[in-house]
Structure formats: structure tokens, C-alpha cells
Amino acid sequence: MLPRIAVYSPTPAAYADHPTGERSILAVTRAALSLARFQPFDVAAPRAFDKTGDADLQSRLIREAQAVAQRLTSSWAGQPPALWYTYHSYYKAPDLVGPAVSRALGIPYVIQQPSISRRRLNGPHRAFAQANLEACAAADLLFWPTERDLDGLCAEGHGDKLCYLPPSVGALPHAAPAQAAKSPIHLLTVARMQPGAKQESYHRLAAGLAALADDGGDQAWTLTVIGDGPAAADVRAPFHALGDRVRFIGSMSQAEVAEIYPSADLLLWPGFEEGVGMVYLEAQAHGVPVIAEELAGRAAFIANRLAAPNDPADYARLIRETLDRRQALSAAARGRIQAFHAPQAAADILRRALMPLIA
């Protein structure tokens, strides 16, 4: 019988009814666990998310989580899972359930993509930040996907239980050999139109494209934007000056987006304050080079140079540079995904890391 693994994420975006990066990562994680010869199942537990820093909300969610932990402990007492596996615990959405259940049942506890920020202990998220610290301390193993959070985890003394798990795609598409860029050049952006970091990324993208247009040159281009959300009006406003070169087509399913990738010459997304951008992996898996801004750890899974943060002129230059080398960068991008971010690579790491905990 395959070892049963309880899979949980405190982040609502991981279970959203619309495409999100976190939902994609959680789906890929389940698939990799299955490929690694485990039996993952979703835990029926509420999410713990506080966007703004509401002390009363945090207190209520902590109390509710304690009751849920007691219920799960009782229901699983006769036949507990082999391991509890949490995806993404951080100061806005800590795992309030897994540590208590794992401790009561005597099973290993693992977190994928933990993030620690001690300065949040003195802010409005202090209760959740403390709970997240305690969850990371309780973990037997911490899978880290990018260097962005590595320093914070090491500073807390977790170095001996860290394991590198590169971000992974769900499946490798059959990509045709890269061709020279078409005319007009087809640029693509795929992102939700959410307030905050994604909204800022869209503004930076618009500024970069304005610099590209002002730069002149003889390359005609169009941009297709796939995505929608509550910040749509604000997101679209700075693109108006670019006229009919920019086309907004709203939300699409992941399968529909996969059909668009082969027609794209470049994937554009600055990725302000984003850790693992699944869109970067998915585009490169189709042989589409990506244009992103520099961020700690991002160079590990992007095949070409990264743009200086919030520098429209550099972003425009990088678009032109990448187009000049598109065929070589397309092959390099797909090669990197095949070597380090394919499903089997993730499954092999999970098997090697988790089996000693449950053997």
C-alpha cells in the first residue's frame, strides 16, 4: 500500500476557482507526490489568511484551527497518514493546523516553500508571524524553491533540515523547434489583475513597452494579455497610449493558455515581489523565452538575462536583445526545464527526502 500523505495549504489562492500560480504549484505538488509513489489527499481544513493585519481575525482563526486540529486528530487516531505536507506557510497565511495534528499523531511534518520574516513579529501580523515561526520550528523538513527565503530560514537555525526542491511544471509539452521571431512580433503576458504586486508589475510592463515603442526600430509588435481581476481598470489604463498593439482577452483556463504559448515569441512579466512564478516555467517549457526583472533566486530558473528592477529602458533593451537571440534562448529555456524542473525531477527529490522520515 502506498504511504498516505495529508496535503494542505493555508493559502486560499491555492484552492481558488480561477487560475493562480499557487493553485498550479499545489496541483504540480500533488502530481509529483503521486509520481514518487505516495498517495496524497487533500485535508478538509479551513484556510488561514489575513491580508491586512487584523488582530481579531488572527485570534479567531487561531481558535478555529485548534478546534479543527482536535477534530482531525480524533478522526485519524486509528489510521493516521504517514506524513503531513503543507504547501507555503508565511506570515499572512501560517499553517495553524499541521503542527498540532502531526505532534498529536506522532507523524512527520513537512513544509514546502516556507518563508520567515522576524520583522513581522512587531507589526499587525504579529500573531500569525509567531505561528509561522512555530510551524517552521516544528517541521522535520523544509523544502525551499528559491534563494529568496533561504537567508531567513538559515538565520533561524533550520539549515540542517533544508532541502532544495526546484519549482516544477506539471508536464512537458511537445514543443516544435524554435523559429525566428515573426512579424509582427507576438508578445504575451499571462497574469491575474490583482491589487498590489501584480498591479505594480503591470504598471512596470506598460512603462517598459512605452520605452520599447519610443526606442523606434523596425520591429512591429503586438501584446496579448491574458488575465482579469478586481484591478482590471487600473491595470489597463497605462496601456491605452500603446493603442491597438495591446489586446486584452480576459481570463482563460490553463489548457487554453497552453494553446497560446506556441504562437508567442516572448513572455513578458516583471514579477515584482513574486517568488516562484509558474508562468515563467510554463512559458519556457513551451520554448518561449521570458523577460522578467531581477529578484533573488530567479536566475536559477530563467534561461536569459534579467532586467534591472523598475528600469523601463533596460526592460525594453532586454526585449530587443532576447529577440535577436530567440532561437538559442528558446532551446536553452526548454533544456533547463527538462533538466531541472520536469515532473520526474521533483518526484525523485520527494522520494529521496520523504521516505527516510516515514520508513
mmCIF file of C-alpha atoms in Angstrom:
data_model
loop_
_atom_site.group_PDB
_atom_site.id
_atom_site.type_symbol
_atom_site.label_atom_id
_atom_site.label_comp_id
_atom_site.label_asym_id
_atom_site.label_seq_id
_atom_site.Cartn_x
_atom_site.Cartn_y
_atom_site.Cartn_z
ATOM 1 C CA MET A 1 0.000 0.000 0.000
ATOM 2 C CA LEU A 2 1.301 3.447 -0.913
ATOM 3 C CA PRO A 3 2.070 5.774 2.028
ATOM 4 C CA ARG A 4 -0.776 8.259 2.503
ATOM 5 C CA ILE A 5 0.266 11.903 2.710
ATOM 6 C CA ALA A 6 -2.049 14.625 4.025
ATOM 7 C CA VAL A 7 -1.635 17.686 1.783
ATOM 8 C CA TYR A 8 -2.725 21.120 2.966
ATOM 9 C CA SER A 9 -2.173 24.789 2.199
ATOM 10 C CA PRO A 10 -3.327 27.640 4.436
ATOM 11 C CA THR A 11 -3.348 29.986 1.419
ATOM 12 C CA PRO A 12 -6.773 30.495 -0.219
ATOM 13 C CA ALA A 13 -5.173 31.171 -3.620
ATOM 14 C CA ALA A 14 -4.001 27.556 -3.690
ATOM 15 C CA TYR A 15 -7.655 26.459 -3.886
ATOM 16 C CA ALA A 16 -9.064 29.376 -5.909
ATOM 17 C CA ASP A 17 -11.736 28.725 -8.529
ATOM 18 C CA HIS A 18 -9.725 30.714 -11.086
ATOM 19 C CA PRO A 19 -6.168 30.096 -12.346
ATOM 20 C CA THR A 20 -3.463 31.196 -9.892
ATOM 21 C CA GLY A 21 0.212 30.397 -9.578
ATOM 22 C CA GLU A 22 -0.329 28.869 -6.150
ATOM 23 C CA ARG A 23 -3.115 26.637 -7.402
ATOM 24 C CA SER A 24 -0.796 25.453 -10.184
ATOM 25 C CA ILE A 25 2.045 24.767 -7.739
ATOM 26 C CA LEU A 26 -0.235 22.788 -5.422
ATOM 27 C CA ALA A 27 -1.526 20.722 -8.359
ATOM 28 C CA VAL A 28 2.038 20.059 -9.517
ATOM 29 C CA THR A 29 2.987 19.062 -5.965
ATOM 30 C CA ARG A 30 0.176 16.514 -5.760
ATOM 31 C CA ALA A 31 1.173 15.099 -9.138
ATOM 32 C CA ALA A 32 4.847 14.856 -8.130
ATOM 33 C CA LEU A 33 3.946 13.088 -4.876
ATOM 34 C CA SER A 34 1.893 10.567 -6.842
ATOM 35 C CA LEU A 35 4.730 10.075 -9.313
ATOM 36 C CA ALA A 36 7.025 9.495 -6.327
ATOM 37 C CA ARG A 37 4.772 6.582 -5.311
ATOM 38 C CA PHE A 38 2.904 8.259 -2.481
ATOM 39 C CA GLN A 39 -0.841 8.627 -2.059
ATOM 40 C CA PRO A 40 -1.592 12.348 -1.471
ATOM 41 C CA PHE A 41 -5.012 13.503 -0.307
ATOM 42 C CA ASP A 42 -6.334 16.974 0.490
ATOM 43 C CA VAL A 43 -7.011 17.865 4.115
ATOM 44 C CA ALA A 44 -10.506 19.212 4.783
ATOM 45 C CA ALA A 45 -9.441 22.218 6.845
ATOM 46 C CA PRO A 46 -10.153 25.945 6.501
ATOM 47 C CA ARG A 47 -7.590 28.389 5.159
ATOM 48 C CA ALA A 48 -5.829 30.834 7.487
ATOM 49 C CA PHE A 49 -5.252 34.112 5.636
ATOM 50 C CA ASP A 50 -5.094 37.689 6.902
ATOM 51 C CA LYS A 51 -4.268 40.148 4.141
ATOM 52 C CA THR A 52 -4.321 43.412 6.092
ATOM 53 C CA GLY A 53 -3.163 42.580 9.630
ATOM 54 C CA ASP A 54 -6.314 42.251 11.736
ATOM 55 C CA ALA A 55 -5.501 41.077 15.276
ATOM 56 C CA ASP A 56 -9.088 39.986 15.995
ATOM 57 C CA LEU A 57 -9.233 37.953 12.784
ATOM 58 C CA GLN A 58 -5.936 36.264 13.607
ATOM 59 C CA SER A 59 -7.150 35.352 17.115
ATOM 60 C CA ARG A 60 -10.385 33.924 15.734
ATOM 61 C CA LEU A 61 -8.622 31.879 13.044
ATOM 62 C CA ILE A 62 -6.137 30.502 15.593
ATOM 63 C CA ARG A 63 -9.008 29.369 17.841
ATOM 64 C CA GLU A 64 -10.831 27.789 14.896
ATOM 65 C CA ALA A 65 -7.654 25.998 13.825
ATOM 66 C CA GLN A 66 -7.249 24.497 17.282
ATOM 67 C CA ALA A 67 -10.739 23.010 17.055
ATOM 68 C CA VAL A 68 -10.042 21.680 13.549
ATOM 69 C CA ALA A 69 -6.771 20.117 14.734
ATOM 70 C CA GLN A 70 -8.593 18.330 17.541
ATOM 71 C CA ARG A 71 -11.243 17.036 15.116
ATOM 72 C CA LEU A 72 -8.652 15.728 12.641
ATOM 73 C CA THR A 73 -6.601 14.136 15.412
ATOM 74 C CA SER A 74 -9.652 12.259 16.672
ATOM 75 C CA SER A 75 -10.822 11.140 13.234
ATOM 76 C CA TRP A 76 -7.367 9.926 12.207
ATOM 77 C CA ALA A 77 -6.368 8.334 15.530
ATOM 78 C CA GLY A 78 -6.994 4.787 14.325
ATOM 79 C CA GLN A 79 -5.336 5.190 10.917
ATOM 80 C CA PRO A 80 -3.153 8.295 10.698
ATOM 81 C CA PRO A 81 -1.496 9.382 7.448
ATOM 82 C CA ALA A 82 2.186 8.635 7.062
ATOM 83 C CA LEU A 83 3.062 12.342 6.886
ATOM 84 C CA TRP A 84 1.574 15.843 6.882
ATOM 85 C CA TYR A 85 2.703 18.005 3.926
ATOM 86 C CA THR A 86 1.996 21.750 3.916
ATOM 87 C CA TYR A 87 2.479 23.947 0.891
ATOM 88 C CA HIS A 88 3.515 27.553 1.662
ATOM 89 C CA SER A 89 3.424 28.884 5.202
ATOM 90 C CA TYR A 90 4.255 32.553 5.800
ATOM 91 C CA TYR A 91 3.264 35.495 7.984
ATOM 92 C CA LYS A 92 -0.061 36.215 6.232
ATOM 93 C CA ALA A 93 -1.046 32.555 5.969
ATOM 94 C CA PRO A 94 0.698 30.327 8.533
ATOM 95 C CA ASP A 95 -0.067 26.665 8.984
ATOM 96 C CA LEU A 96 -2.137 26.684 12.172
ATOM 97 C CA VAL A 97 -3.307 23.075 11.878
ATOM 98 C CA GLY A 98 -0.491 20.821 10.683
ATOM 99 C CA PRO A 99 1.940 21.171 13.612
ATOM 100 C CA ALA A 100 -0.692 20.298 16.224
ATOM 101 C CA VAL A 101 -2.055 17.317 14.272
ATOM 102 C CA SER A 102 1.403 15.967 13.472
ATOM 103 C CA ARG A 103 2.533 16.296 17.088
ATOM 104 C CA ALA A 104 -0.596 14.588 18.459
ATOM 105 C CA LEU A 105 -0.411 11.700 15.972
ATOM 106 C CA GLY A 106 3.369 11.351 16.087
ATOM 107 C CA ILE A 107 3.794 11.708 12.318
ATOM 108 C CA PRO A 108 6.423 13.701 10.390
ATOM 109 C CA TYR A 109 5.602 17.274 9.424
ATOM 110 C CA VAL A 110 6.942 18.930 6.244
ATOM 111 C CA ILE A 111 6.587 22.396 4.719
ATOM 112 C CA GLN A 112 7.205 23.269 1.093
ATOM 113 C CA GLN A 113 8.090 26.928 0.437
ATOM 114 C CA PRO A 114 8.286 28.266 3.987
ATOM 115 C CA SER A 115 9.080 31.947 4.435
ATOM 116 C CA ILE A 116 10.228 33.631 7.654
ATOM 117 C CA SER A 117 10.225 37.354 8.416
ATOM 118 C CA ARG A 118 11.142 38.269 12.005
ATOM 119 C CA ARG A 119 10.302 41.938 11.488
ATOM 120 C CA ARG A 120 6.648 40.925 11.115
ATOM 121 C CA LEU A 121 6.681 39.964 14.807
ATOM 122 C CA ASN A 122 6.486 43.677 15.610
ATOM 123 C CA GLY A 123 3.732 44.539 13.144
ATOM 124 C CA PRO A 124 -0.003 43.980 12.715
ATOM 125 C CA HIS A 125 0.543 40.349 11.678
ATOM 126 C CA ARG A 126 2.461 39.530 14.876
ATOM 127 C CA ALA A 127 0.258 36.610 15.985
ATOM 128 C CA PHE A 128 0.386 34.966 12.565
ATOM 129 C CA ALA A 129 4.114 35.669 12.209
ATOM 130 C CA GLN A 130 4.725 33.933 15.542
ATOM 131 C CA ALA A 131 2.565 30.979 14.499
ATOM 132 C CA ASN A 132 4.555 30.702 11.284
ATOM 133 C CA LEU A 133 7.846 30.704 13.209
ATOM 134 C CA GLU A 134 6.495 27.901 15.378
ATOM 135 C CA ALA A 135 5.339 25.899 12.345
ATOM 136 C CA CYS A 136 8.782 26.117 10.734
ATOM 137 C CA ALA A 137 10.409 25.125 14.027
ATOM 138 C CA ALA A 138 8.090 22.096 14.290
ATOM 139 C CA ALA A 139 8.864 20.876 10.772
ATOM 140 C CA ASP A 140 11.055 17.825 10.208
ATOM 141 C CA LEU A 141 11.905 19.023 6.704
ATOM 142 C CA LEU A 142 11.665 22.356 4.860
ATOM 143 C CA PHE A 143 11.652 22.352 1.065
ATOM 144 C CA TRP A 144 12.932 25.645 -0.355
ATOM 145 C CA PRO A 145 12.409 26.508 -4.052
ATOM 146 C CA THR A 146 14.346 29.791 -4.463
ATOM 147 C CA GLU A 147 17.125 31.637 -2.644
ATOM 148 C CA ARG A 148 14.772 34.483 -1.776
ATOM 149 C CA ASP A 149 13.779 32.914 1.560
ATOM 150 C CA LEU A 150 16.927 30.926 2.240
ATOM 151 C CA ASP A 151 18.727 33.501 4.417
ATOM 152 C CA GLY A 152 15.761 33.881 6.753
ATOM 153 C CA LEU A 153 15.424 30.130 7.195
ATOM 154 C CA CYS A 154 19.136 29.687 7.892
ATOM 155 C CA ALA A 155 19.143 32.596 10.357
ATOM 156 C CA GLU A 156 16.534 30.718 12.400
ATOM 157 C CA GLY A 157 18.845 27.704 12.662
ATOM 158 C CA HIS A 158 16.975 25.490 10.200
ATOM 159 C CA GLY A 159 19.981 24.729 7.987
ATOM 160 C CA ASP A 160 20.102 21.030 8.865
ATOM 161 C CA LYS A 161 16.526 20.381 7.745
ATOM 162 C CA LEU A 162 16.529 22.345 4.483
ATOM 163 C CA CYS A 163 16.144 20.542 1.167
ATOM 164 C CA TYR A 164 16.233 22.190 -2.259
ATOM 165 C CA LEU A 165 13.111 21.427 -4.305
ATOM 166 C CA PRO A 166 13.221 23.382 -7.579
ATOM 167 C CA PRO A 167 9.875 24.649 -8.838
ATOM 168 C CA SER A 168 8.389 22.206 -11.300
ATOM 169 C CA VAL A 169 5.971 22.136 -14.206
ATOM 170 C CA GLY A 170 3.155 19.644 -14.299
ATOM 171 C CA ALA A 171 4.010 18.124 -17.672
ATOM 172 C CA LEU A 172 6.377 18.832 -20.537
ATOM 173 C CA PRO A 173 4.575 19.824 -23.736
ATOM 174 C CA HIS A 174 5.739 18.705 -27.144
ATOM 175 C CA ALA A 175 7.437 21.874 -28.376
ATOM 176 C CA ALA A 176 8.405 22.432 -32.016
ATOM 177 C CA PRO A 177 11.920 23.724 -32.730
ATOM 178 C CA ALA A 178 12.114 27.478 -32.226
ATOM 179 C CA GLN A 179 11.718 29.623 -35.310
ATOM 180 C CA ALA A 180 12.924 33.144 -35.974
ATOM 181 C CA ALA A 181 10.660 35.806 -34.480
ATOM 182 C CA LYS A 182 7.617 36.589 -36.596
ATOM 183 C CA SER A 183 6.481 39.963 -37.869
ATOM 184 C CA PRO A 184 4.755 41.478 -36.081
ATOM 185 C CA ILE A 185 6.448 40.048 -33.000
ATOM 186 C CA HIS A 186 3.914 38.335 -30.731
ATOM 187 C CA LEU A 187 4.466 39.251 -27.081
ATOM 188 C CA LEU A 188 2.422 37.538 -24.370
ATOM 189 C CA THR A 189 1.516 38.294 -20.755
ATOM 190 C CA VAL A 190 -0.432 35.901 -18.501
ATOM 191 C CA ALA A 191 -1.320 37.228 -15.024
ATOM 192 C CA ARG A 192 -4.263 37.986 -12.776
ATOM 193 C CA MET A 193 -5.154 41.665 -12.426
ATOM 194 C CA GLN A 194 -4.925 41.858 -8.649
ATOM 195 C CA PRO A 195 -4.218 44.913 -6.469
ATOM 196 C CA GLY A 196 -0.738 45.100 -5.014
ATOM 197 C CA ALA A 197 2.265 43.314 -6.504
ATOM 198 C CA LYS A 198 0.585 42.178 -9.728
ATOM 199 C CA GLN A 199 -0.859 45.642 -10.282
ATOM 200 C CA GLU A 200 2.656 47.089 -9.907
ATOM 201 C CA SER A 201 4.065 44.529 -12.341
ATOM 202 C CA TYR A 202 1.514 45.549 -14.945
ATOM 203 C CA HIS A 203 2.478 49.213 -14.481
ATOM 204 C CA ARG A 204 6.158 48.335 -14.927
ATOM 205 C CA LEU A 205 5.319 46.291 -18.007
ATOM 206 C CA ALA A 206 3.425 49.215 -19.543
ATOM 207 C CA ALA A 207 6.387 51.511 -18.860
ATOM 208 C CA GLY A 208 8.794 49.041 -20.473
ATOM 209 C CA LEU A 209 6.628 48.727 -23.567
ATOM 210 C CA ALA A 210 6.327 52.517 -23.806
ATOM 211 C CA ALA A 211 10.144 52.650 -23.785
ATOM 212 C CA LEU A 212 10.218 49.953 -26.474
ATOM 213 C CA ALA A 213 7.815 51.988 -28.618
ATOM 214 C CA ASP A 214 9.803 55.207 -28.093
ATOM 215 C CA ASP A 215 13.033 53.415 -28.939
ATOM 216 C CA GLY A 216 11.968 53.142 -32.564
ATOM 217 C CA GLY A 217 13.467 50.392 -34.683
ATOM 218 C CA ASP A 218 11.808 48.470 -37.463
ATOM 219 C CA GLN A 219 10.283 45.627 -35.435
ATOM 220 C CA ALA A 220 6.495 45.749 -35.256
ATOM 221 C CA TRP A 221 4.976 44.032 -32.231
ATOM 222 C CA THR A 222 1.691 43.165 -30.549
ATOM 223 C CA LEU A 223 0.988 42.177 -26.950
ATOM 224 C CA THR A 224 -1.715 39.713 -25.932
ATOM 225 C CA VAL A 225 -2.725 39.990 -22.264
ATOM 226 C CA ILE A 226 -4.488 37.015 -20.693
ATOM 227 C CA GLY A 227 -5.958 37.773 -17.282
ATOM 228 C CA ASP A 228 -8.661 39.608 -15.406
ATOM 229 C CA GLY A 229 -9.432 40.609 -11.842
ATOM 230 C CA PRO A 230 -10.547 43.378 -9.482
ATOM 231 C CA ALA A 231 -7.767 45.781 -10.549
ATOM 232 C CA ALA A 232 -8.541 45.454 -14.278
ATOM 233 C CA ALA A 233 -9.440 49.117 -14.841
ATOM 234 C CA ASP A 234 -6.285 50.400 -13.171
ATOM 235 C CA VAL A 235 -4.124 47.776 -14.901
ATOM 236 C CA ARG A 236 -5.397 48.616 -18.384
ATOM 237 C CA ALA A 237 -5.157 52.401 -18.088
ATOM 238 C CA PRO A 238 -1.403 52.853 -18.761
ATOM 239 C CA PHE A 239 -1.628 50.605 -21.840
ATOM 240 C CA HIS A 240 -4.123 52.878 -23.616
ATOM 241 C CA ALA A 241 -1.323 55.015 -25.049
ATOM 242 C CA LEU A 242 0.001 51.952 -26.883
ATOM 243 C CA GLY A 243 -3.187 51.737 -28.920
ATOM 244 C CA ASP A 244 -4.250 48.611 -30.757
ATOM 245 C CA ARG A 245 -0.870 46.955 -30.310
ATOM 246 C CA VAL A 246 -2.177 45.684 -26.949
ATOM 247 C CA ARG A 247 -5.080 43.241 -26.862
ATOM 248 C CA PHE A 248 -6.789 42.198 -23.606
ATOM 249 C CA ILE A 249 -8.674 38.922 -23.899
ATOM 250 C CA GLY A 250 -9.666 38.231 -20.284
ATOM 251 C CA SER A 251 -9.275 35.025 -18.316
ATOM 252 C CA MET A 252 -8.510 31.665 -19.864
ATOM 253 C CA SER A 253 -8.085 28.164 -18.484
ATOM 254 C CA GLN A 254 -4.624 26.689 -18.153
ATOM 255 C CA ALA A 255 -5.362 24.383 -21.091
ATOM 256 C CA GLU A 256 -6.416 27.341 -23.241
ATOM 257 C CA VAL A 257 -3.281 29.284 -22.298
ATOM 258 C CA ALA A 258 -1.169 26.265 -23.252
ATOM 259 C CA GLU A 259 -2.587 26.535 -26.775
ATOM 260 C CA ILE A 260 -1.476 30.192 -26.979
ATOM 261 C CA TYR A 261 2.153 29.680 -25.898
ATOM 262 C CA PRO A 262 3.381 28.172 -29.208
ATOM 263 C CA SER A 263 2.343 31.325 -31.069
ATOM 264 C CA ALA A 264 4.271 33.651 -28.721
ATOM 265 C CA ASP A 265 7.775 34.952 -29.337
ATOM 266 C CA LEU A 266 8.344 36.184 -25.765
ATOM 267 C CA LEU A 267 6.567 36.014 -22.399
ATOM 268 C CA LEU A 268 6.661 39.383 -20.615
ATOM 269 C CA TRP A 269 6.164 39.638 -16.855
ATOM 270 C CA PRO A 270 8.284 41.789 -14.496
ATOM 271 C CA GLY A 271 7.260 39.687 -11.465
ATOM 272 C CA PHE A 272 7.508 42.397 -8.799
ATOM 273 C CA GLU A 273 7.792 40.781 -5.323
ATOM 274 C CA GLU A 274 6.857 37.343 -6.692
ATOM 275 C CA GLY A 275 8.759 34.284 -5.593
ATOM 276 C CA VAL A 276 8.060 31.290 -7.817
ATOM 277 C CA GLY A 277 6.315 32.472 -10.974
ATOM 278 C CA MET A 278 4.739 29.396 -12.536
ATOM 279 C CA VAL A 279 4.114 31.336 -15.738
ATOM 280 C CA TYR A 280 7.897 31.542 -16.240
ATOM 281 C CA LEU A 281 8.244 27.761 -16.074
ATOM 282 C CA GLU A 282 5.218 27.074 -18.244
ATOM 283 C CA ALA A 283 6.321 29.505 -20.959
ATOM 284 C CA GLN A 284 9.873 28.114 -21.047
ATOM 285 C CA ALA A 285 8.546 24.568 -21.180
ATOM 286 C CA HIS A 286 6.950 25.611 -24.489
ATOM 287 C CA GLY A 287 10.242 27.112 -25.649
ATOM 288 C CA VAL A 288 9.142 30.710 -25.062
ATOM 289 C CA PRO A 289 11.876 32.930 -23.527
ATOM 290 C CA VAL A 290 10.722 35.184 -20.698
ATOM 291 C CA ILE A 291 11.518 38.796 -19.820
ATOM 292 C CA ALA A 292 11.493 39.268 -16.043
ATOM 293 C CA GLU A 293 13.041 41.617 -13.516
ATOM 294 C CA GLU A 294 15.963 40.681 -11.279
ATOM 295 C CA LEU A 295 14.910 39.124 -7.967
ATOM 296 C CA ALA A 296 16.864 36.935 -5.561
ATOM 297 C CA GLY A 297 16.872 33.329 -6.765
ATOM 298 C CA ARG A 298 15.044 33.989 -10.035
ATOM 299 C CA ALA A 299 18.106 33.453 -12.242
ATOM 300 C CA ALA A 300 18.095 29.788 -11.196
ATOM 301 C CA PHE A 301 15.055 29.027 -13.346
ATOM 302 C CA ILE A 302 15.164 31.628 -16.140
ATOM 303 C CA ALA A 303 17.477 30.951 -19.065
ATOM 304 C CA ASN A 304 18.252 34.526 -20.149
ATOM 305 C CA ARG A 305 19.433 37.767 -18.572
ATOM 306 C CA LEU A 306 17.105 39.518 -16.123
ATOM 307 C CA ALA A 307 16.153 43.194 -16.336
ATOM 308 C CA ALA A 308 17.103 45.747 -13.711
ATOM 309 C CA PRO A 309 14.131 46.330 -11.350
ATOM 310 C CA ASN A 310 11.791 49.171 -12.312
ATOM 311 C CA ASP A 311 14.001 50.262 -15.217
ATOM 312 C CA PRO A 312 11.785 50.635 -18.330
ATOM 313 C CA ALA A 313 14.743 51.343 -20.629
ATOM 314 C CA ASP A 314 16.548 48.170 -19.537
ATOM 315 C CA TYR A 315 13.347 46.156 -19.880
ATOM 316 C CA ALA A 316 12.954 47.410 -23.454
ATOM 317 C CA ARG A 317 16.612 46.657 -24.231
ATOM 318 C CA LEU A 318 16.231 43.128 -22.902
ATOM 319 C CA ILE A 319 13.212 42.519 -25.138
ATOM 320 C CA ARG A 320 15.260 43.517 -28.187
ATOM 321 C CA GLU A 321 18.318 41.518 -27.066
ATOM 322 C CA THR A 322 16.241 38.402 -26.496
ATOM 323 C CA LEU A 323 14.500 38.656 -29.844
ATOM 324 C CA ASP A 324 17.901 38.799 -31.552
ATOM 325 C CA ARG A 325 18.838 35.511 -29.831
ATOM 326 C CA ARG A 326 15.410 33.980 -29.630
ATOM 327 C CA GLN A 327 16.157 30.604 -31.227
ATOM 328 C CA ALA A 328 19.145 29.877 -28.988
ATOM 329 C CA LEU A 329 17.354 31.124 -25.853
ATOM 330 C CA SER A 330 14.255 29.123 -26.715
ATOM 331 C CA ALA A 331 16.294 25.910 -26.826
ATOM 332 C CA ALA A 332 18.141 26.858 -23.624
ATOM 333 C CA ALA A 333 14.877 27.609 -21.797
ATOM 334 C CA ARG A 334 13.296 24.302 -22.711
ATOM 335 C CA GLY A 335 16.523 22.450 -21.938
ATOM 336 C CA ARG A 336 16.651 23.943 -18.454
ATOM 337 C CA ILE A 337 13.048 22.944 -17.760
ATOM 338 C CA GLN A 338 13.705 19.385 -18.950
ATOM 339 C CA ALA A 339 16.835 19.059 -16.825
ATOM 340 C CA PHE A 340 15.749 20.634 -13.550
ATOM 341 C CA HIS A 341 12.008 21.360 -13.490
ATOM 342 C CA ALA A 342 10.370 18.324 -15.073
ATOM 343 C CA PRO A 343 7.882 16.233 -13.050
ATOM 344 C CA GLN A 344 10.238 13.279 -12.633
ATOM 345 C CA ALA A 345 12.995 15.510 -11.222
ATOM 346 C CA ALA A 346 10.636 16.730 -8.479
ATOM 347 C CA ALA A 347 9.357 13.210 -7.818
ATOM 348 C CA ASP A 348 12.885 11.868 -7.380
ATOM 349 C CA ILE A 349 13.717 14.559 -4.807
ATOM 350 C CA LEU A 350 10.479 13.991 -2.905
ATOM 351 C CA ARG A 351 11.028 10.232 -2.790
ATOM 352 C CA ARG A 352 14.594 10.543 -1.518
ATOM 353 C CA ALA A 353 13.726 13.178 1.083
ATOM 354 C CA LEU A 354 10.429 11.848 2.449
ATOM 355 C CA MET A 355 10.983 8.096 2.624
ATOM 356 C CA PRO A 356 13.568 8.308 5.465
ATOM 357 C CA LEU A 357 11.004 10.229 7.538
ATOM 358 C CA ILE A 358 8.323 7.567 7.253
ATOM 359 C CA ALA A 359 10.357 4.373 6.891
#
